[in-house]
Short mmCIF file of C-alpha atoms and ligand atoms in Angstrom, two decimals:
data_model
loop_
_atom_site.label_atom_id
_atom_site.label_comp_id
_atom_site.label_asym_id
_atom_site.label_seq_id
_atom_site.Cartn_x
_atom_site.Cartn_y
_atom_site.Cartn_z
CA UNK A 1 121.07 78.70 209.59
CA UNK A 2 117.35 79.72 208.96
CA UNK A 3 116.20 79.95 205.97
CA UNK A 4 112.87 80.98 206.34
CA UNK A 5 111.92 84.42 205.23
CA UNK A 6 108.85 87.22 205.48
CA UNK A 7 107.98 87.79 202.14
CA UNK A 8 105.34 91.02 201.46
CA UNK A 9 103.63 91.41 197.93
CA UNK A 10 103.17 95.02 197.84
CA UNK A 11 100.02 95.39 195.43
CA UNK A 12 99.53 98.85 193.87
CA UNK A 13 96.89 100.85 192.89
CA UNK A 14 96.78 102.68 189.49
CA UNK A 15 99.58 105.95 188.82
CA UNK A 16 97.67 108.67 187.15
CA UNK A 17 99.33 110.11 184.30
CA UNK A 18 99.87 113.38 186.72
CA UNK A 19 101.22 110.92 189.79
CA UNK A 20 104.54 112.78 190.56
CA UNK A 21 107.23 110.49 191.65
CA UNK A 22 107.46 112.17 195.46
CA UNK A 23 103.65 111.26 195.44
CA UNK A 24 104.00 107.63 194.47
CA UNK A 25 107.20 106.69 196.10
CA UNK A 26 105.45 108.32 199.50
CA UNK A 27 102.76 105.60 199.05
CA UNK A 28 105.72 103.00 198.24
CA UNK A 29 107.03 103.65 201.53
CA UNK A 30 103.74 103.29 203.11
CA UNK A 31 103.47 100.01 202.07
CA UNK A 32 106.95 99.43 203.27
CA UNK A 33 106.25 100.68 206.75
CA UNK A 34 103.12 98.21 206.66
CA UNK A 35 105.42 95.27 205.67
CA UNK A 36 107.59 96.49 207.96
CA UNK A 37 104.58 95.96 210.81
CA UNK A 38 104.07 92.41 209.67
CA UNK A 39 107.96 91.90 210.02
CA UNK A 40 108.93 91.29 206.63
CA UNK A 41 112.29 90.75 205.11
CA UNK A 42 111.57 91.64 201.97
CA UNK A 43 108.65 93.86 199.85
CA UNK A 44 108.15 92.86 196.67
CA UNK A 45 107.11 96.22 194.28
CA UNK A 46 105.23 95.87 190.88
CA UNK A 47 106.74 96.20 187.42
CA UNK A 48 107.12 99.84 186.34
CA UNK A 49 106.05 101.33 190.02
CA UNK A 50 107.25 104.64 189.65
CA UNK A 51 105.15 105.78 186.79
CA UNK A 52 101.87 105.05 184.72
CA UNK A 53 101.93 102.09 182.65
CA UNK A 54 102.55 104.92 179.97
CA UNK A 55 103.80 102.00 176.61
CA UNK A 56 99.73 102.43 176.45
CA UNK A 57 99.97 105.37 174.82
CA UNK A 58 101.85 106.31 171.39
CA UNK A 59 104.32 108.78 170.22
CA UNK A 60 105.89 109.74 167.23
CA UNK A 61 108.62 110.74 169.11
CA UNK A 62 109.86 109.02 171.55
CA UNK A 63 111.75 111.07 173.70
CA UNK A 64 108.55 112.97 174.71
CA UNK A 65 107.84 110.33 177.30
CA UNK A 66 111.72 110.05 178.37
CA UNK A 67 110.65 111.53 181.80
CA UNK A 68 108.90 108.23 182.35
CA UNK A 69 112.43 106.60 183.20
CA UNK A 70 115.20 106.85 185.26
CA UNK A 71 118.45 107.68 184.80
CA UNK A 72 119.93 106.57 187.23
CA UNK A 73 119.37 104.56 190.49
CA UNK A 74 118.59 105.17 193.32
CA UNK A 75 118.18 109.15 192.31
CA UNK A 76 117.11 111.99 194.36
CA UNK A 77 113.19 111.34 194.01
CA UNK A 78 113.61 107.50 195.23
CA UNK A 79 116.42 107.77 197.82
CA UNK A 80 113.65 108.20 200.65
CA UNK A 81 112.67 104.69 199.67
CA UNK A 82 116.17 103.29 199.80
CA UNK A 83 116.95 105.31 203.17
CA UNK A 84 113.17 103.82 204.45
CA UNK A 85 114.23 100.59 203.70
CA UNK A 86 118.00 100.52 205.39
CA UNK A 87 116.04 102.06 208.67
CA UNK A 88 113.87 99.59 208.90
CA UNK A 89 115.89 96.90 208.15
CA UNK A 90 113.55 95.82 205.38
CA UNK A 91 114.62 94.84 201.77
CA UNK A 92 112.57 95.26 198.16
CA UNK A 93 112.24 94.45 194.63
CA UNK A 94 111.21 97.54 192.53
CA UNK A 95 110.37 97.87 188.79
CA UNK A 96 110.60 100.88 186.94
CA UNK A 97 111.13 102.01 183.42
CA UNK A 98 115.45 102.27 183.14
CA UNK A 99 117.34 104.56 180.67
CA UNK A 100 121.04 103.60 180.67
CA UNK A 101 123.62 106.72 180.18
CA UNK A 102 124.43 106.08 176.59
CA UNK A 103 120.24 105.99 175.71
CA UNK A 104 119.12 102.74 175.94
CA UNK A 105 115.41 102.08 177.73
CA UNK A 106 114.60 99.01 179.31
CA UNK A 107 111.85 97.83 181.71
CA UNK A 108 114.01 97.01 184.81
CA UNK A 109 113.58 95.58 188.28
CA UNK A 110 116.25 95.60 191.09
CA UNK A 111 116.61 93.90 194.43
CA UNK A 112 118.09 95.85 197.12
CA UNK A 113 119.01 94.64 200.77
CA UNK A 114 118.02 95.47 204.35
CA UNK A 115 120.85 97.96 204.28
CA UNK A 116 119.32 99.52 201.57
CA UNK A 117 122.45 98.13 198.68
CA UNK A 118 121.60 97.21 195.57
CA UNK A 119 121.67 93.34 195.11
CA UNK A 120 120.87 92.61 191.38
CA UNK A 121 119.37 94.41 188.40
CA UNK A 122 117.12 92.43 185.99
CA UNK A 123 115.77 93.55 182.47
CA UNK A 124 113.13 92.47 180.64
CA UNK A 125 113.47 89.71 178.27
CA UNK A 126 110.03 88.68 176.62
CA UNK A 127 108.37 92.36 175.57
CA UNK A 128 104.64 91.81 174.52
CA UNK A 129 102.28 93.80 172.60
CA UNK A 130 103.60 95.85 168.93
CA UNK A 131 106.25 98.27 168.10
CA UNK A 132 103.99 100.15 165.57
CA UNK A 133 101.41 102.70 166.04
CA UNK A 134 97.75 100.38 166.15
CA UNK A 135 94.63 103.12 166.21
CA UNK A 136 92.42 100.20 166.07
CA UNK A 137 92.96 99.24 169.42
CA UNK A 138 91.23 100.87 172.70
CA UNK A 139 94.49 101.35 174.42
CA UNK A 140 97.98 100.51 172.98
CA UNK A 141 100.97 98.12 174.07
CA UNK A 142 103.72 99.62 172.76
CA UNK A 143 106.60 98.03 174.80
CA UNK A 144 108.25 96.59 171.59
CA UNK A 145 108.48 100.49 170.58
CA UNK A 146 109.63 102.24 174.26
CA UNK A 147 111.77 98.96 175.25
CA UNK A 148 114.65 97.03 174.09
CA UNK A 149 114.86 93.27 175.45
CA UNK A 150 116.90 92.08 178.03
CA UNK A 151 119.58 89.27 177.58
CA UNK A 152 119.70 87.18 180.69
CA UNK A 153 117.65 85.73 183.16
CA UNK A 154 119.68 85.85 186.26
CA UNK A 155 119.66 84.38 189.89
CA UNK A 156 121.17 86.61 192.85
CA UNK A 157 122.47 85.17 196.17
CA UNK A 158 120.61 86.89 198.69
CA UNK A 159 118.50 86.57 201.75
CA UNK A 160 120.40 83.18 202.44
CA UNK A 161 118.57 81.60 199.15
CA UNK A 162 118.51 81.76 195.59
CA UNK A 163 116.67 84.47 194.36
CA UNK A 164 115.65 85.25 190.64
CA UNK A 165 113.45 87.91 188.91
CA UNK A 166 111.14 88.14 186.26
CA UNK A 167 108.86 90.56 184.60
CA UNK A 168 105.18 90.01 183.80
CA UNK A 169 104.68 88.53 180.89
CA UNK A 170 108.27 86.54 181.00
CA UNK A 171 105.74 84.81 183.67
CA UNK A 172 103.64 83.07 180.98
CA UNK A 173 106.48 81.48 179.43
CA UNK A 174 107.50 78.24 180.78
CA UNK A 175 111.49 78.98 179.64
CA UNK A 176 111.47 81.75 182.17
CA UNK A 177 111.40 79.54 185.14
CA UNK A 178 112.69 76.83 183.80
CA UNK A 179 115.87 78.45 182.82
CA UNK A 180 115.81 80.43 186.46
CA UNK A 181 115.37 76.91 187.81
CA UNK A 182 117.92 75.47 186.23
CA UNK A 183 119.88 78.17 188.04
CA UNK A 184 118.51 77.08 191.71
CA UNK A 185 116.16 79.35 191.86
CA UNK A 186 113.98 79.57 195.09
CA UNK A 187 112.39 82.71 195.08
CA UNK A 188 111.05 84.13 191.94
CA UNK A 189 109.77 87.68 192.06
CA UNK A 190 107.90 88.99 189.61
CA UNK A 191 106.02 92.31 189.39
CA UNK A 192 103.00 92.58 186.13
CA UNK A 193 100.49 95.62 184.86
CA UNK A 194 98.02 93.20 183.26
CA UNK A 195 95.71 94.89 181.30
CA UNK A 196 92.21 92.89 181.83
CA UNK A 197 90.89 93.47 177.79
CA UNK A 198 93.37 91.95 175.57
CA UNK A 199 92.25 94.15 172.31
CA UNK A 200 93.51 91.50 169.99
CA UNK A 201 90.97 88.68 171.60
CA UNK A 202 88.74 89.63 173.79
CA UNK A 203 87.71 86.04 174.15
CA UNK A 204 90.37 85.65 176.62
CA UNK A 205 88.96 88.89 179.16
CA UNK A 206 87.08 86.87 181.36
CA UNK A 207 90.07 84.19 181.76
CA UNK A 208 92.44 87.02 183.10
CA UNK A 209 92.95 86.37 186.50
CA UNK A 210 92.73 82.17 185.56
CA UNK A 211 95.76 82.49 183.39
CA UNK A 212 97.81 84.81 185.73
CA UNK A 213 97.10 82.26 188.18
CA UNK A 214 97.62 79.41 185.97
CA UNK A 215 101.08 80.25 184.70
CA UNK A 216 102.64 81.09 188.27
CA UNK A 217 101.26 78.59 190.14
CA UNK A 218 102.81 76.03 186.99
CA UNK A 219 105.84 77.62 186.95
CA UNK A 220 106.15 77.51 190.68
CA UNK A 221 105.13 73.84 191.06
CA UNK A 222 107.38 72.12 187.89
CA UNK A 223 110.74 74.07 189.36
CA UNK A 224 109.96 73.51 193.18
CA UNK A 225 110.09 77.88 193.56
CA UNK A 226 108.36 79.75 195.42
CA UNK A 227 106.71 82.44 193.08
CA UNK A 228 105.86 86.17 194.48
CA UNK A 229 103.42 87.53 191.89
CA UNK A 230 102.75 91.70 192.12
CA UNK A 231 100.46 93.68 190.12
CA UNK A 232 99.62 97.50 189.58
CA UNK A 233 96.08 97.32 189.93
CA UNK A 234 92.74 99.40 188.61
CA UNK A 235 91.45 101.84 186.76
CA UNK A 236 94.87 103.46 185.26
CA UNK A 237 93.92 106.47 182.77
CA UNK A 238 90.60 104.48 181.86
CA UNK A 239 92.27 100.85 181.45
CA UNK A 240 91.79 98.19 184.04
CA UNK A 241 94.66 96.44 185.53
CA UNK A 242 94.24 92.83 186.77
CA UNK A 243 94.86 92.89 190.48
CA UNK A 244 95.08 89.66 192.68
CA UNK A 245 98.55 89.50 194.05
CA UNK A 246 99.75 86.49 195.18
CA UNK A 247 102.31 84.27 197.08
CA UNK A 248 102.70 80.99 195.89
CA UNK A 249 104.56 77.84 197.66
CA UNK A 250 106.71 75.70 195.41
CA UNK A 251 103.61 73.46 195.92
CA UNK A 252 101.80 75.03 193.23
CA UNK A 253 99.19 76.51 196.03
CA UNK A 254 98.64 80.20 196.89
CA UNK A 255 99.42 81.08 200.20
CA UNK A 256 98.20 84.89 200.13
CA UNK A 257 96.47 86.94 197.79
CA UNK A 258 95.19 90.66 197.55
CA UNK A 259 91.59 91.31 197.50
CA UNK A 260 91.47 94.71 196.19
CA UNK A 261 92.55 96.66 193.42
CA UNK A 262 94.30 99.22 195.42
CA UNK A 263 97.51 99.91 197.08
CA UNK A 264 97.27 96.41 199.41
CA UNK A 265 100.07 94.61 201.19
CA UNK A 266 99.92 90.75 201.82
CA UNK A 267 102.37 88.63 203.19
CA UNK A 268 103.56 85.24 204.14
CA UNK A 269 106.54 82.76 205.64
CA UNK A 270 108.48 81.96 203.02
CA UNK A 271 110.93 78.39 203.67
CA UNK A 272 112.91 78.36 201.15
CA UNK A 273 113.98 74.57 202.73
CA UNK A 274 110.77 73.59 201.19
CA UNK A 275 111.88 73.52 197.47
CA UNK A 276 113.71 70.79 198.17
CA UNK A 277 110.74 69.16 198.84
CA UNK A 278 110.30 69.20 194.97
CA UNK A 279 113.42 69.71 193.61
CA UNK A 280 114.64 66.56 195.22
CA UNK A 281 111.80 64.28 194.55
CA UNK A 282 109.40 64.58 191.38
CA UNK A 283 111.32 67.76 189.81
CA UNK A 284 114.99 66.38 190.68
CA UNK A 285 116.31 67.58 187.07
CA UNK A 286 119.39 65.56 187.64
CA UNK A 287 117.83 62.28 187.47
CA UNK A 288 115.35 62.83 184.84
CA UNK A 289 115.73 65.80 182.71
CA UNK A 290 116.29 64.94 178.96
CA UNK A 291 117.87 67.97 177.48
CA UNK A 292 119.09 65.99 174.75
CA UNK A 293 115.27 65.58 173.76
CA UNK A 294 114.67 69.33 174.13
CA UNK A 295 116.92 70.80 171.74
CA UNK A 296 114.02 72.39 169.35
CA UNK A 297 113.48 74.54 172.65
CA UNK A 298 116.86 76.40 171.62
CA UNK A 299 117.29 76.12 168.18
CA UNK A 300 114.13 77.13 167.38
CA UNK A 301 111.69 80.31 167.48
CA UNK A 302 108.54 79.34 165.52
CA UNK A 303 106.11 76.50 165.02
CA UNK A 304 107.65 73.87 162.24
CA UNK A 305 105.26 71.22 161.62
CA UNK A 306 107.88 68.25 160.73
CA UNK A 307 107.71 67.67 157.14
CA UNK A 308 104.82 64.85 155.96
CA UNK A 309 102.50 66.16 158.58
CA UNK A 310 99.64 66.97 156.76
CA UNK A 311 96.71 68.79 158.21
CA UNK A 312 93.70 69.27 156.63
CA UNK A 313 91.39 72.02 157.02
CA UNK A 314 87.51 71.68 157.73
CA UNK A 315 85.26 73.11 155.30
CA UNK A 316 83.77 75.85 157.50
CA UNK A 317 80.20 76.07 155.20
CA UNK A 318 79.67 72.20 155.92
CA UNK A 319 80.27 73.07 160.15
CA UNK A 320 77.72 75.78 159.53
CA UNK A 321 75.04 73.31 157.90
N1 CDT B 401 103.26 94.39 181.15
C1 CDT B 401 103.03 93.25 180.49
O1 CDT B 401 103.95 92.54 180.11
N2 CDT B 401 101.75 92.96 180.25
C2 CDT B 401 101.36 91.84 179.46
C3 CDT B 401 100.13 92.15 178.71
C4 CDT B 401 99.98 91.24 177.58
S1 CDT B 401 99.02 91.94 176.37
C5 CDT B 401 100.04 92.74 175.33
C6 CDT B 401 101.13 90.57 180.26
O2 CDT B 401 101.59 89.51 179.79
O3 CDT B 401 100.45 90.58 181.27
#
């Protein structure tokens, strides 16, 4: 059996506030057609792809932006993407902004076959940014306010591997993969909307793309996964989204990246056989995992210094001097 896979990262450019859905998923099955071209099996869609990153703006209340989600999936404003994708035989991972019927929101991402089915549904589990309104900042991050968490990180069988999902920033948490690993994972796809200025410190602006980089390529190389990074991209109502899409081998290495900021579709052969490669030799968790050294990673949220640690704090005047 082959298990070697066309994988497409299906970068997108900013949704404008006024971006109707028919509008966006008409350039979402563009990009499908173009993977399509470059016979992938699967096109991998951003986080929150149906609508402006809109947890950047606040609300006192929050229904007002409750025609930012969906209530159900596929509805009649995406089912030209799932019919797209059962005609040409091609399958996709899609974010968007869920509300469930009895009113919860989450930020969601499914998988759906070649036959257009729905093959998992993933939520959300590490929300960045504030729950409270924060005027000092130039744009807001209210996913803590719009969002509740998800409970699970989950693998799917599908496209004859071991498939898991993950949403942007669960990507700069080493537990994300590590727990999807621990669950065989050999495919991790993960969609982000990145802003570039991080209000709290700017400091880390310039290191952007470094870190995005950084944490996938980590994540991909210490489980033996092959990581599928997609970002909404731009100049979204005046904030600038990181682009830089990217495959990544469970080598750690990139193996195709965007180059724009704009709707962009890369792809690459993706053998899943290779994650053996890793998870057999240097990363064979059966031989030398210690979980029984780990156990702070679970029982614990927060730094505790272990008591008779004492640190003491430099004298900033005598630095100055
Ligand atoms: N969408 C998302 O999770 N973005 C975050 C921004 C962090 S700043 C609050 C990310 O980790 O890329």
């Amino acid at each position: 059996m082959t298990r070697v896979l066309k994988v497409g990262a299906a970068q997108l450019g900013p949704i404008q506030r006024e971006n109707n859905r028919k509008e966006v998923v008409g350039r979402l099955i563009a990009l499908l057609n173009k993977g399509a071209l470059e016979s992938c099996d699967l096109v991998v869609f951003p986080e929150l792809a149906l609508t402006t990153f809109f947890p950047r703006w606040w609300s006192e209340n929050i229904a007002e932006f409750d025609h930012f989600f969906e209530t159900e999936m596929p509805n009649q404003e995406v089912q030209p993407l799932f019919d797209e994708a059962k005609k040409l035989g091609v399958g996709f991972h899609l974010g968007y902004a869920e509300m469930t019927p009895d009113g919860h929101r989450f930020n969601t991402s499914i998988l759906v076959s070649k036959n257009g089915d729905m093959l998992g549904k993933y939520r959300k589990v590490h929300l960045p940014g504030h729950e409270e309104n924060e005027p000092w900042r130039t744009f807001q991050h209210l996913e803590r306010y719009y969002f509740e968490p998800g409970n699970e990180l989950k693998v799917f069988g599908a496209f004859n591997g071991v498939l898991g999902m993950a949403i942007c920033n669960d990507r700069r948490w080493s537990e994300t993969y590590r727990v999807l690993g621990l669950k065989g994972c050999e495919l991790a796809l993960i969609g982000y909307n990145t802003p570039v200025h991080y209000p709290p410190d700017p400091s880390q602006d310039a290191l952007a793309g470094f870190h995005n980089h950084l944490v996938m390529q980590s994540g991909a190389y210490q489980n033996g996964m092959w990581v599928v990074g997609v970002a909404k991209a731009g100049n979204e109502e005046g904030c600038d989204l990181l682009g830089e899409s990217s495959i990544i081998a469970p080598s750690g290495e990139i193996v195709a990246q965007c180059s724009t900021v704009e709707d962009e579709l890369v792809s690459a052969v993706v053998d899943l056989d290779m994650c053996a490669n890793y998870k057999e030799t240097l990363f064979d968790f059966d031989r030398y995992r210690r979980p029984e050294v780990y156990k702070s990673i679970t029982s614990q949220v927060g730094v505790e210094i272990p008591e008779g640690i004492e640190v003491e704090k430099q004298d900033n005047e005598s630095l100055e001097g």
